[in-house]
Amino acid sequence: MAKVLTAQADDFPRWYQDVVAKAEMADNGPVRGTMVIRPYGYSIWERMQAEMDARIKAAGAENAYFPLFIPESYLRREAEHVEGFSPELAVVTHGGGKELDEPVVVRPTSETMVGEYMAKWVQSYRDLPLLLNLWNNVVRWELRTRLFLRTTEFLWQEGHTAHATREDARSYAELILHEVYEDFMVNVLAIPVLVGPKTVAERFPGAINTLTCEAMMRDGKALQMGTSHELGTNFAKAFDITYSDADGATQYCWTTSWGSTTRMVGGLIMAHGDDDGLVVPPALAPIQAVVLVVKDEGGTGERAAALAGELSAAGVRTRLDDRVGQTFGRRVTDWELKGVPVRVEIGPRDLAADAATLVRRDTGSKEQVPLGALAGRVEKLVADVQQDILADARSRRDDNIVDASGIREAAEASRTGFARLPWRLVRGEGETRLAADGVTVRCLQRPDGSLPGSEDEDDLVAFVARAY
Amino acid sequence: MAKVLTAQADDFPRWYQDVVAKAEMADNGPVRGTMVIRPYGYSIWERMQAEMDARIKAAGAENAYFPLFIPESYLRREAEHVEGFSPELAVVTHGGGKELDEPVVVRPTSETMVGEYMAKWVQSYRDLPLLLNLWNNVVRWELRTRLFLRTTEFLWQEGHTAHATREDARSYAELILHEVYEDFMVNVLAIPVLVGPKTVAERFPGAINTLTCEAMMRDGKALQMGTSHELGTNFAKAFDITYSDADGATQYCWTTSWGSTTRMVGGLIMAHGDDDGLVVPPALAPIQAVVLVVKDEGGTGERAAALAGELSAAGVRTRLDDRVGQTFGRRVTDWELKGVPVRVEIGPRDLAADAATLVRRDTGSKEQVPLGALAGRVEKLVADVQQDILADARSRRDDNIVDASGIREAAEASRTGFARLPWRLVRGEGETRLAADGVTVRCLQRPDGSLPGSEDEDDLVAFVARAY
């Protein structure tokens, strides 16, 4: 049988395109670089949103909404910020049939807009910290686009907070990094991200510190999955976000911002997918188990429907596939493409043996399970598969990190994975030399993996790679 | 004590503005007609979304995402549609620092974009019905704007479906009207909407039938809360959405679209609010009960926190207010403004009596309840208040519908409420005469309240009113 997908080993980017199309995740939009997210792709994004949103709320932030259109003048108030985003702006010049007095930009991110309102809402130290999160769409006019990974318009959450002190801002940016992003990525997406600060060269425009989560894709390249920025008092000064402290003195606020996007869907595909399609970890999966009716004979359909109901009642997100008008093989291929963690196959022969066949998507392993024990077994599998996918991704990642002793060796290792080397060998000229080879520093860490206080600390380690 | 809000009787529009500001629902955005939705306003919208989304999914539709930017040429393909929306479009002419070859419009609604993709995805009758729903933001460059009610950018859901037959499309448009919109508005928002078709003059541009939900605000004006449209084969012909039927013949699809927006937040405010602020029905309320510590003496704070925990455990959405640094009166005013259905007040004196004081927001009535019975009593209250707010809104509405025997009487009655009169008296010239007085037909109904098959049926009743 002809393979549905290009093999990863033959052409990884082509494999990615194939999966996105064949698993019905997304289509290209009509305007260059835009994206139509199809129902299956969107159901994965909805699950990501729900899991992230719960963590964001647990971190104390409240959701709000800010306008799509930003006056051009707002962006110009923070010098680095406007320089960073100007080349990517979409500009509305006409509204209601008339030319606008001041053109407005479609938000590429909302620091400037939020800054303007924080300045109104924050008066005293009692109003701090102010912790906001926005779920919305943003536009950045990118030259080279790829579905989910880099699109002109994308969906995301952007957090914006204001604090009384630098320490409080820093600890909140770290809280978001660890408790929201890293926790979600490791425990739900099953992607063992490396976390740490970016180098000065790689910071967000306007930030004094950018913390990042970096994942390794199956082709050894890095994907930046989410970032949390300390903005210092840069935006506070540009937008006059001040508070009066306990002594009545006026102080600038310290602000943060942090974001994660539909790009994570691309990360999910490339971190776990194989030559048969997506592999979705159960904690994320919109459908954790699909019950397939092999043939609808001898009451199989009815029994399968009852089993699907049992699994749902046991808390497993279950879908019944009784489309017996289509061939069984084609349906199996479709569920493999979509990466559903567990298949429960039930045909007349299974029914005669009072059993069903369970198939794991991640390993392909099969087992016959008595119908009476099915729900319990599937629940167990759902938990096991989650652990195994994470363990697998972790060992794949660790196997593809090379300890390099110099720039040339690091660049070489970046052809197939990440390289780890002392930051002092990279800093300054090394970063430029790596860049010439298309390799960037993904993040810095202390030797024990913890966050450095600054990039001046001794013994820091740099992770370098090619990146999406 | 000076009243926080303008009285409704003195100046209803000013009262509305005051509530939106003082209850911290929303602020004006910097670009004319745009809106910043503050956390409390957004938490109400999130609850609306959750309740609507569950009903939309129960109706079989799947969520997806379509791009913000639509090529101008798409809109021109359906004549009535482009005529209806052209005056309101925002146009992007520049992207990435360059002038675009073809300007793109910011979506005012997505029928054209979705039509283009439905044409790709639908091949055979087996692909039908195709049931999609989108949660997103749209832009319509409005001249006169008011927060939530009419803003340049608003948030909404837009459903888009394709069907094999006119009958199937019609019955789905009706299903959405009744099972999603009417059910949500009546049973969650506690707003007794009138449902029925619009007249030809009031239809959505491109529709062959527009079904609407019309609510009465406390000033007697109508607010259109949600609409469900049969689009016939108009968009199918413009975008070539066809399918091959069971005999292999090519047929046009029949499509529908349906939408409801952040305008519902404005409707909530004006349907139930009073001179003390919002009145939020418990089924919707993000906070159903607030536990207020009157003074933190003799362990009151601790006991109040425990009670709040008990209420949460009983499934009541509860907030603890222990901000004893602010005066009790000011905090009470704040929770009244925000319309929280039940206040649980607990001070040292209550504690000494092993009781708490319960206050209903809708009626202002107070009662002392023993602490041991508190959770049960609050649960009961939450259910009662929901019923009472609906009954109240229903009798207020019914009291303000006048049976009119002619156009002049109907126009007169529309100064303070709705008028109901035979459609045959309105049809044609009557609709024009009413329009001259700023009065419109809100919807048609059969005498028993059911949906007419067409506006040519005998004995139809027209509801007319001034509207937002």
PDB file of C-alpha atoms in Angstrom, chain A residues 6 11 18 30 38 51 59 81 92 102-103 205 239 244 251 268 276 289 304 310-311 326-327 334 337 372 377 391 415:
ATOM      1  CA  THR A   6       6.171  11.496   2.842  1.00  0.00           C
ATOM      2  CA  ASP A  11      11.875  15.153   3.536  1.00  0.00           C
ATOM      3  CA  ASP A  18       1.484  16.356   4.481  1.00  0.00           C
ATOM      4  CA  PRO A  30      -6.378  33.263   0.639  1.00  0.00           C
ATOM      5  CA  ARG A  38      -9.986  23.210  10.545  1.00  0.00           C
ATOM      6  CA  GLU A  51      -5.235  23.766  30.037  1.00  0.00           C
ATOM      7  CA  ALA A  59      -1.297  32.206  38.737  1.00  0.00           C
ATOM      8  CA  HIS A  81       9.728  48.084  20.337  1.00  0.00           C
ATOM      9  CA  VAL A  92      -5.413  50.133   8.044  1.00  0.00           C
ATOM     10  CA  GLU A 102      -4.264  58.681  11.607  1.00  0.00           C
ATOM     11  CA  PRO A 103      -3.580  55.230  10.157  1.00  0.00           C
ATOM     12  CA  PRO A 205      12.145  44.281  21.562  1.00  0.00           C
ATOM     13  CA  PHE A 239       3.366  55.187  28.920  1.00  0.00           C
ATOM     14  CA  SER A 244       2.376  56.216  44.646  1.00  0.00           C
ATOM     15  CA  GLN A 251       7.399  55.359  41.349  1.00  0.00           C
ATOM     16  CA  LEU A 268       3.167  19.165  18.992  1.00  0.00           C
ATOM     17  CA  ASP A 276       1.943   7.486  10.197  1.00  0.00           C
ATOM     18  CA  ALA A 289      -9.912   6.745  22.600  1.00  0.00           C
ATOM     19  CA  ALA A 304     -19.586  -0.693  20.525  1.00  0.00           C
ATOM     20  CA  GLU A 310     -18.932   3.338  29.309  1.00  0.00           C
ATOM     21  CA  LEU A 311     -15.562   4.863  28.463  1.00  0.00           C
ATOM     22  CA  GLN A 326     -16.038   3.197   4.626  1.00  0.00           C
ATOM     23  CA  THR A 327     -13.383   0.496   4.666  1.00  0.00           C
ATOM     24  CA  ASP A 334      -7.405   8.284   9.422  1.00  0.00           C
ATOM     25  CA  LEU A 337      -3.081  10.341  11.012  1.00  0.00           C
ATOM     26  CA  GLY A 372     -15.660  -6.354  31.330  1.00  0.00           C
ATOM     27  CA  ARG A 377      -7.617  -0.973  30.983  1.00  0.00           C
ATOM     28  CA  ALA A 391       9.947   9.587  28.419  1.00  0.00           C
ATOM     29  CA  ARG A 415      23.060  19.777  11.883  1.00  0.00           C
TER      30      ARG A 415
END
